Every structure is written in C-alpha cells, then in structure tokens.
Coordinates of C-alpha atoms in Angstrom, one line a residue:
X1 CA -22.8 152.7 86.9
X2 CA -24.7 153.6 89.9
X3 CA -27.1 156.1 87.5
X4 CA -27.6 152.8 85.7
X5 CA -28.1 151.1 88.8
X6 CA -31.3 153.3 89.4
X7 CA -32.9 152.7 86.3
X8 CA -31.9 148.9 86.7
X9 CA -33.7 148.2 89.9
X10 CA -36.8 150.2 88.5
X11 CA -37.5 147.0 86.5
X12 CA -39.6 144.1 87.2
X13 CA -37.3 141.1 88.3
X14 CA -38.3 138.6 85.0
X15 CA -37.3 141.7 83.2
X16 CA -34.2 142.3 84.6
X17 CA -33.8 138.0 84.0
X18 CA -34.1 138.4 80.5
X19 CA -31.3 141.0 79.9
X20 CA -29.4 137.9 81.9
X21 CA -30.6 135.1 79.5
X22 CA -29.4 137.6 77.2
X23 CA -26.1 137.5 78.4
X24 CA -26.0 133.9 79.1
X25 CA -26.9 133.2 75.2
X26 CA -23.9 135.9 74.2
X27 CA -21.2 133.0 76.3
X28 CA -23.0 130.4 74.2
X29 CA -21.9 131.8 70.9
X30 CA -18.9 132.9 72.0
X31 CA -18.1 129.7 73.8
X32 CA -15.4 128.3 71.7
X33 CA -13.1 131.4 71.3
X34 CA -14.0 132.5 75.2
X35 CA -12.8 129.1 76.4
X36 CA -9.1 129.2 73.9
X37 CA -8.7 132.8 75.5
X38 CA -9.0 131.6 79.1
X39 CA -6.9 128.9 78.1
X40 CA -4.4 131.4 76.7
X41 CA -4.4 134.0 79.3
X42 CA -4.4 131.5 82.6
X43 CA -2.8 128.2 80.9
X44 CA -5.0 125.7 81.8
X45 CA -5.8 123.1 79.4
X46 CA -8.5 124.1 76.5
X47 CA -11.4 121.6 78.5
X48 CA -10.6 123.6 81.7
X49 CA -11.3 126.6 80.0
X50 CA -14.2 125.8 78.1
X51 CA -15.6 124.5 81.0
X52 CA -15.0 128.1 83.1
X53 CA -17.1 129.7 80.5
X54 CA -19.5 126.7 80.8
X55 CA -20.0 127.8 84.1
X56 CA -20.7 131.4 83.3
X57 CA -23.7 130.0 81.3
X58 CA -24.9 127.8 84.2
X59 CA -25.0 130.8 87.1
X60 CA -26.9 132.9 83.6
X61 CA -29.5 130.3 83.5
X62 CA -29.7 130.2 87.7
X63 CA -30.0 133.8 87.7
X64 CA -33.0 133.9 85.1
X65 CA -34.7 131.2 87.1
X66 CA -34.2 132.9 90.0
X67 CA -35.6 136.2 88.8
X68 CA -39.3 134.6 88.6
X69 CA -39.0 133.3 92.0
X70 CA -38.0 136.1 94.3
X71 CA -41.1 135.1 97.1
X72 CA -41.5 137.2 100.0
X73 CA -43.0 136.9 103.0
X74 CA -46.5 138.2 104.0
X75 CA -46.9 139.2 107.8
X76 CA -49.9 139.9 109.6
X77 CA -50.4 143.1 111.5
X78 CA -51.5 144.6 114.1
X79 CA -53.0 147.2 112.6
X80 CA -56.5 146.8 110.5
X81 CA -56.7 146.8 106.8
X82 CA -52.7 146.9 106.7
X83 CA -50.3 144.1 106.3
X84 CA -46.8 143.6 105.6
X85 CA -44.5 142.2 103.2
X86 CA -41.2 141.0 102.6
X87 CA -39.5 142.1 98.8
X88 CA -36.7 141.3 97.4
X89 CA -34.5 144.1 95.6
X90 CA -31.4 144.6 93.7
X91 CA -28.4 146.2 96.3
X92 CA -26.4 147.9 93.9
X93 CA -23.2 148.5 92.0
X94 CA -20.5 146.2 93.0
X95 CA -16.7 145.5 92.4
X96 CA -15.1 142.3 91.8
X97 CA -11.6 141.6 92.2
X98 CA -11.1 138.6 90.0
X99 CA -8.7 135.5 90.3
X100 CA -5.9 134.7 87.7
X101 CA -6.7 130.9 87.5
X102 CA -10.6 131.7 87.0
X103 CA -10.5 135.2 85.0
X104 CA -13.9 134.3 83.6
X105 CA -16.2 132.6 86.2
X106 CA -15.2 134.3 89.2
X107 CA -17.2 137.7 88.3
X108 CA -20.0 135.5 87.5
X109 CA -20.3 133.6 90.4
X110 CA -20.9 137.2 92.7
X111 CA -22.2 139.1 90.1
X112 CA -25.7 140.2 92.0
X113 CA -23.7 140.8 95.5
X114 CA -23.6 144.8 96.5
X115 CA -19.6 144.2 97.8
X116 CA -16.6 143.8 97.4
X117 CA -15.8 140.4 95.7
X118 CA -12.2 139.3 96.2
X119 CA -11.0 136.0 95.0
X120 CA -6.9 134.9 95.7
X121 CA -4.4 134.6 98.0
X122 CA -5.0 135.1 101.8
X123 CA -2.4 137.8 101.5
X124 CA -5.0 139.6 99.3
X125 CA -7.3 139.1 101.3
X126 CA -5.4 140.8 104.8
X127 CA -4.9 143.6 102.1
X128 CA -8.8 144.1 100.8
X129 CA -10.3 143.0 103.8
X130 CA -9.5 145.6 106.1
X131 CA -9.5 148.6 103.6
X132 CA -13.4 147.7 102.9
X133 CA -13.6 147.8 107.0
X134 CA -12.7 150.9 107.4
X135 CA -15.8 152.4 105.5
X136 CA -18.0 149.8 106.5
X137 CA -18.2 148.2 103.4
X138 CA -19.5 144.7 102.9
X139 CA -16.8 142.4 101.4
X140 CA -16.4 138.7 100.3
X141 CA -13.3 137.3 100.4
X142 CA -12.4 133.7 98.8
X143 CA -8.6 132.8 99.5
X144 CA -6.0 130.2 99.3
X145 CA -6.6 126.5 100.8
X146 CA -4.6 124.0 102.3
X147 CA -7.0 120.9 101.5
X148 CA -6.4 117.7 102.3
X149 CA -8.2 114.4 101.3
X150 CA -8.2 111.7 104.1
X151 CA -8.1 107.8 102.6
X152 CA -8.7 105.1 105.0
X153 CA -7.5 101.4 104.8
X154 CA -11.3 100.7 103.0
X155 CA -11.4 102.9 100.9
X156 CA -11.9 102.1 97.1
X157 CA -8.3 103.0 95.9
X158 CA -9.7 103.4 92.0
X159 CA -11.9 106.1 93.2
X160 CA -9.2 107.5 95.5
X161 CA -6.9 107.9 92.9
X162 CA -9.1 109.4 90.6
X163 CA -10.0 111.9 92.9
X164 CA -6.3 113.0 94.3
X165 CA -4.9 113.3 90.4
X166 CA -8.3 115.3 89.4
X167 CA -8.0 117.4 92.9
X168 CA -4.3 117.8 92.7
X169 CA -3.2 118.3 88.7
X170 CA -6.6 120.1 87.7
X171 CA -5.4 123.9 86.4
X172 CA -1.6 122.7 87.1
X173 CA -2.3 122.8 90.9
X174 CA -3.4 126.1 91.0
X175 CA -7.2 126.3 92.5
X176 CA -8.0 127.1 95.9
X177 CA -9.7 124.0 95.7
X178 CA -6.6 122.3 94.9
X179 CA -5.6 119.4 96.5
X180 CA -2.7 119.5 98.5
X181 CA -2.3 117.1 100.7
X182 CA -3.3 113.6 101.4
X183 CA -3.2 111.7 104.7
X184 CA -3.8 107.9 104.4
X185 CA -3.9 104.7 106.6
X186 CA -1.1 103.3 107.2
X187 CA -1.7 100.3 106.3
X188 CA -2.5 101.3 102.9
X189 CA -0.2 103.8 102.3
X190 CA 2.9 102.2 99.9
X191 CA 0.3 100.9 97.8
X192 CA -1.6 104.3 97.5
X193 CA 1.7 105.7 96.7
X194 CA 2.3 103.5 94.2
X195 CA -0.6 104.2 92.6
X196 CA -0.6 107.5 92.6
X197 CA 3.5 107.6 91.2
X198 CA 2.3 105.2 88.1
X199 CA -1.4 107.8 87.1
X200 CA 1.0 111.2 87.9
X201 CA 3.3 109.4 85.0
X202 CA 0.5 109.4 82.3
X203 CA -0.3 112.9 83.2
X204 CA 1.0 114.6 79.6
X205 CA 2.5 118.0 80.7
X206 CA 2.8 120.3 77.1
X207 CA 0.6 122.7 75.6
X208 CA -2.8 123.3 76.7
X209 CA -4.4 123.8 73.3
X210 CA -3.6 120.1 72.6
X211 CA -6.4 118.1 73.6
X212 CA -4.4 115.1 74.8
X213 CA -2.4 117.8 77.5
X214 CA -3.3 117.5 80.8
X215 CA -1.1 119.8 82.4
X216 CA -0.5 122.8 80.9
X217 CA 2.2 126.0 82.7
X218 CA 1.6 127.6 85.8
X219 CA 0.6 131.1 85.6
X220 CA 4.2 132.9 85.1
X221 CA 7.8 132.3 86.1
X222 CA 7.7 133.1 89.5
X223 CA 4.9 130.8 90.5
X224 CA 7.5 127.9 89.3
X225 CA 10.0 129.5 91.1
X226 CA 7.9 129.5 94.3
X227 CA 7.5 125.7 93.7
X228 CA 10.6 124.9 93.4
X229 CA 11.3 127.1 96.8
X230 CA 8.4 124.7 98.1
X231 CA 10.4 121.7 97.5
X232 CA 13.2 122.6 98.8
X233 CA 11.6 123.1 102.2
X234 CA 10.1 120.1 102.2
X235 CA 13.0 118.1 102.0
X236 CA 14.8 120.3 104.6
X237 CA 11.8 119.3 106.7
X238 CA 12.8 115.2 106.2
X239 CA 10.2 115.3 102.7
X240 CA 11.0 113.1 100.1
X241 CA 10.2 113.6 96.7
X242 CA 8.7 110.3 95.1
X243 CA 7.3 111.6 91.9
X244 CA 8.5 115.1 90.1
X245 CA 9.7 117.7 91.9
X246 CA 11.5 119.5 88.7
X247 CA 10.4 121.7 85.6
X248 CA 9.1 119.8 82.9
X249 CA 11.0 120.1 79.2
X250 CA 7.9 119.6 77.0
X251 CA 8.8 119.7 73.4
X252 CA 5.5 121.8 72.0
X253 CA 4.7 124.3 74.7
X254 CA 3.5 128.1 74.5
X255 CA 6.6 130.3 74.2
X256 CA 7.4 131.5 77.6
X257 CA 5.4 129.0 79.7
X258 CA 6.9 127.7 82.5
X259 CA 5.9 124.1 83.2
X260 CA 6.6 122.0 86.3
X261 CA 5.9 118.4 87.3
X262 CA 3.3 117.5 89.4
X263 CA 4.8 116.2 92.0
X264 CA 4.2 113.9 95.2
X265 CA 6.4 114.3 98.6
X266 CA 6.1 111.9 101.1
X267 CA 6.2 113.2 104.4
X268 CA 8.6 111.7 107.3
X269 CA 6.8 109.7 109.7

C-alpha cells in the first residue's frame, strides 16, 4: 500500500479526484445489493442501509469537489525574487477500524486521514488509543454516547416526538448518535410520555428486508442480553418501564435475529 501511496501522491489532485468519482459511480451501480448487504450483515432496516451507502456516494462527490479546490496560501518573503507557498498533499496509508452498526460509511467518512480511524465503544477506544500513543501515531477515535434531548414546557410536542422516536429506534438503538435519554419539563412530562408510549406502539419490529419494518434485531444475542441486563438496573435504581422492556416475538424475522422492544423507562423523581 505505501509503494502505491508514492505513486498516488505523484498525481495532480483533479486526477487523483477522478479515480474517486470513479469510485463514487461503482456505489451507484451497486447501490441496491450494497444497501440489502448492510442490511443483512448489521440488521438495520433495508432504508437504513441504502441510505449508509447513500452516504458513501455523498463524501465520493465531496472528495472530487474538493480535489479542484485544495488553495494554498502565498507568503511574502523576506528574501528578493523568492516567495512562499502553502500546498496541500496526500499524508499516506491509513487504517480504519470500522463500526458494526455502519460497516460501510464509516471507512468512507476518514478515508483521506493518515491515522488510525477507530469507530465503537469507549472500551475500544481505551484499547486503540493508547497503543497508537506509544509510537506516536496519530489516531481518531469516535465512541459511544450518552445523548440526551432536552424538551421544555414550549416546545412543539409533534416535532419532539418525531425527533425522540427517529433519535432513539433508528438502527434498533444502536448509533452513537442514538438517543438515550430525554429530560423534559415537568409540567409537560405525562403528556410527552404519552405520546411517546402511543408512536413507540406503531413502531413495527420484524424483518428488515420488509419495507413496512421499522425495527429490525440488534446486532447478535449478547447485545439483547446486555439490554435486558440494562433494564434490570434501572428498575433496581427506582426505573419504571412504561413502554417495552422485553424481546419482541415477531412472526417473519431473519433466522437467528434477536429482536427487543424499544423501550421507554421513566426515571424516579
């Protein structure tokens, strides 16, 4: 790779962007049959994983943009008849560790970065971290969230709850951008809640190659098991399970799958 790396950086950057417009063009034929293998490797619904793919196109069609656009500075000098300038060049060979909930868009979101590109859980990252330390290597870690959304007694509940379901059930709960927790007025809370029990009951748990699905199984058994271990501490900690909280029987599903409910605790005051 790094030979190829010397012969790559050799080339003028709107050359280098067309090999990448290249690239971007191969996801658009393949599109279809990229997105049902996401969709059968991760589990997320067939829209999710069109859309991943989707996204490898988009960061193709940055890059190539990009790749006529690399200005530099020009800085004067002190010296006569010389100047100085500013150019931009490729930094090399990388390695990406990829995520399991976004096996495709994850490379190409830090495909141009001359690292270590580690995308998962912040025990991951304690591991990869330091080891790329230790030879002074550059590394860029992306890790698990605890996000929360914050709905005061104004807000436009509609929006709210489109936004909570979307940020919470999206990839069965499984982003690091994943919505996990919600903290609301008071004075608005019961009828959020209620709200929120009534759109998590339309949320059609089954197979993700059915278009109607809109939560398909977690990654493998032992995330489900870890959820249910969740739970449990919750409601040892005074939580109260308002909506879910149990696998989900669904009657077409992908052998092996293990599906869970999305699920809404309600914290003690």
């Amino acid at each position: 790779a790094h030979e190829t790396f010397l012969r790559w950086r050799a080339l003028p950057a709107p050359q280098r962007g067309e090999y990448v417009r290249q690239i971007g063009n191969a996801f658009r034929e393949h599109k279809e049959l990229l997105g049902k293998l996401v969709t059968l490797e991760a589990g997320k619904i067939v829209q999710e994983g069109l859309g991943e793919v989707q996204e490898c196109i988009d960061i193709a069609d940055f890059a190539v943009g990009l790749s006529r656009q690399l200005y530099g500075l020009t800085i004067q000098s002190e010296r006569d008849q010389h100047h100085m300038r500013e150019t931009w060049q490729p930094l090399g060979t990388i390695g990406i560790i990829s995520a399991f909930n976004f096996p495709v868009a994850v490379w190409a979101w830090n495909s141009m970065l001359p690292l270590i590109s580690a995308t998962g859980s912040t025990r991951l990252g304690r591991i990869v971290g330091p080891r790329v330390a230790q030879r002074f290597g550059r590394s860029l870690l992306e890790l698990g969230g605890n996000n929360a959304m914050i709905i005061m007694d104004d807000a436009d509940l509609d929006l709210a709850v489109r936004g909570i379901v979307f940020g919470a059930v999206g990839t069965a709960g499984q982003r690091c951008t994943t919505t996990r927790r919600v903290l609301v007025h008071h004075k608005i809370a019961d009828k959020l809640q209620a709200r929120l029990v009534k759109a998590y009951k339309t949320c059609k748990i089954g197979n993700p190659f059915d278009a109607k699905t809109l939560v398909g199984p977690l990654v493998d058994d032992a995330s489900a098991v870890a959820f249910q271990a969740a739970i449990a501490e919750a409601k040892k900690q005074g939580g109260k399970v308002v909506q879910g909280g149990k696998r989900a029987r669904v009657g077409t599903a992908i052998q092996g799958g293990a599906y869970v409910q999305p699920t809404i605790i309600r914290c003690p005051k």
